[in-house]
Amino acid sequence: QVQLVESGGGLVQAGGSLRLSCAASGRTFTAYNMGWFRQAPGKEREFVATILWSGRIVFYADSVKGRFTISRDNVKNTVYLQMYSLKPEDAAVYYCAAHLSRGQRLANTSAEYDNWGQGTQVTVSS
C-alpha cells in the first residue's frame, strides 16, 4: 500500500490557476502509476488525468485537456496537477490515486486504482 496526501486546493476566481500536490509514502513510488480524479456534489467521481510511473506518458480527460498538466517528481515522491484557466465547472474535491504499474498501460477509471488520498477542495468563483 502507498499512502497519499493531497494539498494545494483552495478558492480561485474563474480563469485563475492552482497547483495541487500529492505526496506519497510507504512503498516504492516508481512502482505506481498515478492519477487525479474529482467529484463535485451530487456527481460521480470522474477521471481527470493520469501519468505513467516514469512520467513519460500522460493522459487527460477531454474536459481538462490543454488546461491541466499532470507531472511527477520521483525523487520527492510527489505528483502534481497544474490547473490553468479554471472554470466554475472544475470545482470539486480532487483526489489523488495510485495503482501498481502494469507495463505502459494507463488507467482512467476509479475501479482500477486501489490507493486513494483524502481529497482537497477546489472552489472556483465566477
XYZ file of N, CA, C and O in Angstrom, residues 23-110:
352
model
N 1.593 13.940 -2.044
C 2.803 13.318 -1.517
C 2.523 11.863 -1.187
O 1.534 11.556 -0.510
N 3.394 10.985 -1.647
C 3.233 9.553 -1.443
C 4.271 9.031 -0.471
O 5.416 9.501 -0.449
N 3.868 8.041 0.297
C 4.796 7.392 1.220
C 4.390 5.943 1.402
O 3.257 5.563 1.119
N 5.323 5.148 1.854
C 5.007 3.786 2.230
C 5.600 2.725 1.333
O 6.114 1.732 1.809
N 5.491 2.881 0.040
C 6.033 1.908 -0.894
C 6.832 2.644 -1.962
O 6.834 3.854 -2.044
N 7.515 1.896 -2.784
C 8.327 2.487 -3.835
C 7.441 3.259 -4.802
O 6.596 2.688 -5.495
N 7.648 4.568 -4.855
C 6.780 5.444 -5.645
C 6.801 5.069 -7.115
O 5.768 5.119 -7.799
N 7.949 4.679 -7.598
C 8.064 4.386 -9.027
C 7.424 3.062 -9.415
O 7.420 2.698 -10.579
N 6.869 2.348 -8.460
C 6.108 1.147 -8.802
C 4.688 1.483 -9.226
O 3.958 0.612 -9.704
N 4.303 2.754 -9.054
C 2.908 3.148 -9.222
C 2.707 4.147 -10.348
O 3.461 5.118 -10.487
N 1.661 3.885 -11.115
C 1.106 4.937 -11.961
C 0.192 5.778 -11.075
O -0.441 5.259 -10.148
N 0.106 7.064 -11.378
C -0.658 7.969 -10.541
C -1.777 8.625 -11.336
O -1.657 8.833 -12.554
N -2.843 8.962 -10.630
C -3.957 9.619 -11.293
C -4.591 10.679 -10.420
O -4.398 10.689 -9.195
N -5.312 11.564 -11.067
C -6.143 12.549 -10.377
C -7.599 12.342 -10.819
O -7.876 12.169 -12.012
N -8.473 12.359 -9.846
C -9.908 12.289 -10.084
C -10.551 13.460 -9.348
O -9.933 14.096 -8.500
N -11.814 13.723 -9.674
C -12.532 14.768 -8.958
C -13.987 14.367 -8.801
O -14.524 13.588 -9.572
N -14.593 14.935 -7.775
C -16.002 14.656 -7.516
C -16.687 15.923 -7.037
O -16.309 16.488 -6.004
N -17.672 16.357 -7.796
C -18.487 17.512 -7.440
C -19.721 17.024 -6.692
O -20.125 15.866 -6.837
N -20.344 17.884 -5.892
C -21.538 17.489 -5.136
C -22.626 16.931 -6.044
O -22.953 17.533 -7.071
N -23.140 15.771 -5.681
C -24.221 15.170 -6.448
C -23.799 14.472 -7.719
O -24.642 13.989 -8.474
N -22.493 14.436 -7.961
C -21.994 13.800 -9.186
C -21.065 12.652 -8.837
O -20.536 12.563 -7.732
N -20.871 11.783 -9.814
C -19.945 10.667 -9.618
C -18.500 11.153 -9.746
O -18.216 12.165 -10.389
N -17.624 10.388 -9.150
C -16.201 10.696 -9.275
C -15.789 10.516 -10.726
O -16.153 9.519 -11.364
N -15.035 11.484 -11.243
C -14.640 11.411 -12.642
C -13.132 11.523 -12.795
O -12.449 12.193 -12.007
N -12.651 10.888 -13.807
C -11.233 10.886 -14.143
C -10.801 12.257 -14.635
O -11.533 12.920 -15.382
N -9.590 12.664 -14.227
C -9.034 13.935 -14.681
C -7.759 13.719 -15.496
O -7.653 14.177 -16.626
N -6.800 13.004 -14.905
C -5.512 12.831 -15.581
C -4.769 11.668 -14.946
O -5.009 11.317 -13.792
N -3.837 11.085 -15.707
C -3.005 10.017 -15.185
C -1.620 10.099 -15.789
O -1.432 10.672 -16.870
N -0.650 9.534 -15.071
C 0.737 9.583 -15.517
C 1.412 8.263 -15.213
O 1.217 7.665 -14.159
N 2.203 7.804 -16.152
C 2.941 6.564 -16.010
C 3.999 6.692 -14.915
O 4.453 7.804 -14.608
N 4.416 5.579 -14.362
C 5.382 5.594 -13.268
C 6.635 6.398 -13.615
O 7.198 7.065 -12.745
N 7.046 6.338 -14.880
C 8.260 7.034 -15.303
C 8.018 8.508 -15.609
O 8.976 9.277 -15.765
N 6.758 8.886 -15.760
C 6.435 10.250 -16.159
C 6.428 10.459 -17.659
O 6.138 11.557 -18.128
N 6.723 9.413 -18.424
C 6.913 9.579 -19.864
C 5.620 9.547 -20.664
O 5.598 9.929 -21.840
N 4.554 9.056 -20.051
C 3.268 9.012 -20.752
C 2.203 9.601 -19.831
O 2.158 9.278 -18.642
N 1.365 10.463 -20.391
C 0.269 11.057 -19.639
C -1.005 10.942 -20.466
O -0.959 10.758 -21.690
N -2.129 11.076 -19.789
C -3.421 11.007 -20.474
C -4.396 11.865 -19.690
O -4.380 11.866 -18.456
N -5.256 12.602 -20.433
C -6.170 13.550 -19.808
C -7.614 13.301 -20.238
O -7.878 12.836 -21.348
N -8.517 13.686 -19.363
C -9.914 13.768 -19.753
C -10.068 14.907 -20.758
O -9.362 15.922 -20.685
N -10.991 14.747 -21.677
C -11.202 15.779 -22.698
C -11.547 17.134 -22.067
O -11.179 18.184 -22.597
N -12.232 17.085 -20.949
C -12.704 18.320 -20.319
C -11.574 19.189 -19.774
O -11.776 20.387 -19.537
N -10.395 18.596 -19.565
C -9.285 19.370 -18.992
C -8.091 19.458 -19.926
O -7.122 20.166 -19.625
N -8.143 18.763 -21.036
C -7.014 18.746 -21.966
C -6.693 20.156 -22.428
O -7.586 20.919 -22.805
N -5.417 20.490 -22.367
C -4.985 21.819 -22.766
C -5.014 22.844 -21.651
O -4.458 23.934 -21.787
N -5.656 22.515 -20.541
C -5.727 23.433 -19.398
C -5.008 22.888 -18.168
O -4.485 23.664 -17.370
N -4.990 21.575 -18.006
C -4.366 20.941 -16.858
C -3.118 20.185 -17.305
O -3.071 19.650 -18.409
N -2.136 20.124 -16.400
C -0.916 19.364 -16.665
C -0.597 18.500 -15.456
O -0.472 19.013 -14.337
N -0.439 17.205 -15.690
C -0.022 16.291 -14.629
C 1.473 16.043 -14.766
O 1.992 15.914 -15.878
N 2.153 15.988 -13.639
C 3.585 15.706 -13.650
C 3.941 15.009 -12.350
O 3.124 14.954 -11.415
N 5.145 14.466 -12.280
C 5.572 13.807 -11.065
C 7.060 14.030 -10.860
O 7.820 14.191 -11.828
N 7.449 13.989 -9.603
C 8.854 14.080 -9.215
C 9.165 12.817 -8.434
O 8.753 12.674 -7.275
N 9.871 11.908 -9.062
C 10.141 10.607 -8.446
C 11.237 10.670 -7.383
O 11.499 9.660 -6.721
N 11.864 11.795 -7.224
C 12.800 11.989 -6.112
C 12.038 12.455 -4.879
O 12.284 12.006 -3.766
N 11.079 13.339 -5.100
C 10.271 13.863 -3.993
C 9.041 13.003 -3.701
O 8.271 13.307 -2.787
N 8.828 11.957 -4.493
C 7.659 11.080 -4.322
C 6.357 11.878 -4.339
O 5.465 11.688 -3.494
N 6.252 12.755 -5.309
C 5.111 13.656 -5.371
C 4.589 13.733 -6.806
O 5.367 13.755 -7.759
N 3.279 13.783 -6.919
C 2.636 14.016 -8.207
C 1.892 15.341 -8.118
O 1.381 15.713 -7.055
N 1.862 16.058 -9.237
C 1.276 17.392 -9.274
C 0.171 17.460 -10.318
O 0.164 16.725 -11.300
N -0.739 18.380 -10.091
C -1.739 18.721 -11.098
C -1.771 20.238 -11.197
O -2.273 20.911 -10.301
N -1.186 20.754 -12.261
C -1.218 22.189 -12.514
C -2.474 22.507 -13.305
O -2.681 21.939 -14.383
N -3.271 23.410 -12.777
C -4.553 23.731 -13.388
C -4.568 25.202 -13.806
O -4.331 26.091 -12.972
N -4.807 25.429 -15.067
C -4.902 26.779 -15.620
C -6.318 27.020 -16.138
O -7.073 26.090 -16.384
N -6.638 28.292 -16.346
C -7.927 28.671 -16.952
C -9.095 27.960 -16.286
O -9.957 27.376 -16.955
N -9.104 27.993 -14.974
C -10.131 27.268 -14.234
C -11.522 27.824 -14.509
O -11.711 29.050 -14.667
N -12.464 26.920 -14.552
C -13.868 27.249 -14.808
C -14.695 26.854 -13.587
O -14.302 25.967 -12.825
N -15.861 27.446 -13.419
C -16.716 27.050 -12.295
C -17.016 25.554 -12.297
O -17.129 24.948 -11.225
N -17.103 24.969 -13.470
C -17.393 23.527 -13.536
C -16.209 22.652 -13.131
O -16.360 21.439 -13.014
N -15.052 23.241 -12.912
C -13.904 22.487 -12.388
C -13.973 22.345 -10.865
O -13.186 21.588 -10.281
N -14.875 23.057 -10.226
C -14.979 22.985 -8.769
C -15.372 21.584 -8.326
O -16.329 21.001 -8.852
N -14.629 21.053 -7.376
C -14.855 19.678 -6.914
C -13.852 19.366 -5.814
O -12.920 20.147 -5.569
N -14.033 18.211 -5.209
C -12.968 17.643 -4.378
C -12.074 16.838 -5.308
O -12.562 15.992 -6.065
N -10.789 17.130 -5.274
C -9.827 16.453 -6.130
C -9.089 15.387 -5.322
O -8.583 15.656 -4.232
N -9.034 14.192 -5.909
C -8.410 13.061 -5.255
C -7.201 12.584 -6.055
O -7.258 12.475 -7.281
N -6.175 12.253 -5.326
C -5.002 11.607 -5.890
C -5.175 10.099 -5.718
O -5.715 9.642 -4.697
N -4.731 9.329 -6.696
C -4.873 7.878 -6.623
C -3.653 7.204 -7.236
O -2.956 7.803 -8.062
N -3.445 5.952 -6.841
C -2.293 5.199 -7.334
C -2.683 3.760 -7.602
O -3.541 3.189 -6.924
N -2.043 3.175 -8.607
C -2.164 1.728 -8.816
C -0.824 1.212 -9.312
O -0.053 1.934 -9.960
N -0.560 -0.050 -8.999
C 0.695 -0.652 -9.422
C 0.769 -0.658 -10.943
O -0.177 -1.003 -11.631
N 1.911 -0.243 -11.419
C 2.095 -0.126 -12.863
C 2.042 -1.485 -13.531
O 2.578 -2.471 -13.012
N 1.408 -1.535 -14.690
C 1.327 -2.755 -15.494
C 1.752 -2.399 -16.916
O 0.937 -2.061 -17.761
N 3.051 -2.447 -17.137
C 3.571 -2.092 -18.455
C 3.319 -0.633 -18.765
O 3.430 0.227 -17.893
N 2.939 -0.352 -20.014
C 2.735 1.021 -20.462
C 1.277 1.456 -20.374
O 0.923 2.544 -20.812
N 0.429 0.616 -19.819
C -0.997 0.890 -19.816
C -1.361 1.868 -18.708
O -0.997 1.689 -17.549
N -2.111 2.899 -19.068
C -2.619 3.870 -18.100
C -4.084 3.575 -17.821
O -4.815 3.133 -18.703
N -4.507 3.855 -16.615
C -5.883 3.579 -16.202
C -6.648 4.884 -16.042
O -6.135 5.841 -15.456
N -7.875 4.909 -16.542
C -8.690 6.115 -16.424
C -10.038 5.854 -15.766
O -10.968 6.664 -15.922
N -10.157 4.758 -15.030
C -11.374 4.505 -14.260
C -11.003 4.326 -12.790
O -9.949 3.748 -12.465
N -11.867 4.787 -11.910
C -11.551 4.743 -10.486
C -11.418 3.317 -9.974
O -10.653 3.058 -9.037
